[in-house]
Each structure stands twice: as C-alpha cells, then as structure tokens.
Amino acid sequence: VSGRITDVHGRELGKDLEVKVRVPEAERYAFFPNTGSRILEAQSVHRVAFEYQNVFDGVWKIGRVEDPYRSFLPGELDPFDFSETPKNTRRFEVLELDPWLNEEGKGTVGVSWNFEEADKKGNRPSWAQADLQVQVTDLALTTRIASNRVLVLVSELSTGLAVEGAEVAVMRGQDVKLRAETDETGLAVFELEQGDYNRYFQGLNE
C-alpha cells in the first residue's frame, strides 16, 4: 500500500505498508435454472445446462421417464463425476437429452441431483434433492378457463394442425386433478363442478 495514499482530508499514510490478506475459498453452490416439470420444444436443441462451484461430492441420475411428473427416488441416484472439477472455479455442465429420447427426438427425460454435503455416515438430507422433468414435444396448448369449464386446444408446433387423442391433465402444483383426451378437433373439455374452480385455481397468482 503506497504511503502517498491520502484520506478524504488530504492526510497521507506516510509510509508504504505491506499487508497480508487471507482470501477464503470461493462460495460452494450448485445452480440448476429449472426444476419441476418443464416443456422443451422438439425443434430446439435438446440440452439442459447447470453450473456449480467448489462442489466435489454429490449424487445424481438422468434417464428416460414415462411419467413427466415422477421424480427419481433417492436410492436411485449414483455418484456424480467431479474428477475434472478445479477448485474456486465456476463450472458449467451441458447435458445432452437425445440418448433418452425416442427416434423422433421426443419424450420425457428426468434429472435428479443432491449435491449437499454428506454427513459422517454418508447420508445427505432428503430436502436437498432437486428434480427436473423435461418433456421434449411438438405439442402446443391453448387454454380457456371459466368457472364451469376448462377448454384446452392441442396442436402441433411444427404444422399448427390439431392433435386428436392427446392426454391432457389439469394440475395443482404437481398433483393431477383431472384428465381428458382431445377429440378430432384437438379439443379437451373439463367440466367443473360447483367449487372446483376455487379448489383448483384460487391463489395460483399469489
């Protein structure tokens, strides 16, 4: 530190100083931009990415799932390979989804991870597990909601044509409340009983 440095009043430090400062380790974290059930257009690149820093031990699993709302169980997760991970450096990982999609490049891929530090017995807290289900699809939904009815129109993103026989679900969080199939016009109709509207949709914008 130069002795010529002055404070706000113009007073000089008077002599040069050498100060030793201990720089701590960088923050330990793992960040996945998305969790829960998500949709990716089939025309997009079939990838998801995440970043982490100073994480050197954790478990995870990636694979095809039939149910876009199902997460892997903690016992299904395997050790993640951190062998190439440098210290104090942000690292970005890109996961290719194609190996778990069908020949048309569609389907649902599940990813679960728990990068929290394990205790002395090797156990990780269950609350630290996070999950992502990516449904790669060419389907698009248009919805209209009223107090007595929900209308859902399903069409193809690539052509704009209506889709017959598509299964549609009305959900509250991760819970499926109603299911229906689209007709020949691509329309799925959910009839709501008295009180259903408040039960399923009240408070969703809070």
mmCIF file of N, CA and C in Angstrom, residues 3 30 54 56 60 106 112 152 154 176 180:
data_model
loop_
_atom_site.group_PDB
_atom_site.id
_atom_site.type_symbol
_atom_site.label_atom_id
_atom_site.label_comp_id
_atom_site.label_asym_id
_atom_site.label_seq_id
_atom_site.Cartn_x
_atom_site.Cartn_y
_atom_site.Cartn_z
ATOM 1 N N GLY A 3 2.506 4.749 0.550
ATOM 2 C CA GLY A 3 2.462 5.720 1.624
ATOM 3 C C GLY A 3 1.908 7.060 1.180
ATOM 4 N N ALA A 30 -24.484 -25.057 -6.207
ATOM 5 C CA ALA A 30 -24.906 -25.692 -7.449
ATOM 6 C C ALA A 30 -26.192 -25.015 -7.881
ATOM 7 N N ASN A 54 -16.998 -25.337 -6.432
ATOM 8 C CA ASN A 54 -16.493 -25.939 -5.196
ATOM 9 C C ASN A 54 -17.412 -27.030 -4.647
ATOM 10 N N PHE A 56 -17.594 -31.044 -4.807
ATOM 11 C CA PHE A 56 -16.721 -32.151 -5.189
ATOM 12 C C PHE A 56 -17.301 -33.517 -4.831
ATOM 13 N N TRP A 60 -26.548 -38.149 -8.403
ATOM 14 C CA TRP A 60 -27.498 -37.698 -9.404
ATOM 15 C C TRP A 60 -27.975 -38.867 -10.239
ATOM 16 N N LYS A 106 -38.311 -37.136 -29.264
ATOM 17 C CA LYS A 106 -39.334 -36.694 -28.323
ATOM 18 C C LYS A 106 -39.378 -37.634 -27.133
ATOM 19 N N SER A 112 -32.362 -35.872 -11.580
ATOM 20 C CA SER A 112 -32.437 -35.627 -10.139
ATOM 21 C C SER A 112 -31.024 -35.492 -9.602
ATOM 22 N N VAL A 152 -59.102 -26.894 -23.562
ATOM 23 C CA VAL A 152 -57.694 -26.972 -23.947
ATOM 24 C C VAL A 152 -57.616 -27.421 -25.399
ATOM 25 N N VAL A 154 -55.126 -28.597 -28.357
ATOM 26 C CA VAL A 154 -53.781 -29.139 -28.561
ATOM 27 C C VAL A 154 -53.476 -29.147 -30.055
ATOM 28 N N VAL A 176 -52.167 -34.154 -10.145
ATOM 29 C CA VAL A 176 -53.116 -34.211 -11.250
ATOM 30 C C VAL A 176 -54.534 -34.263 -10.684
ATOM 31 N N ALA A 180 -58.227 -35.732 -19.429
ATOM 32 C CA ALA A 180 -59.141 -35.873 -20.561
ATOM 33 C C ALA A 180 -58.324 -36.084 -21.830
#
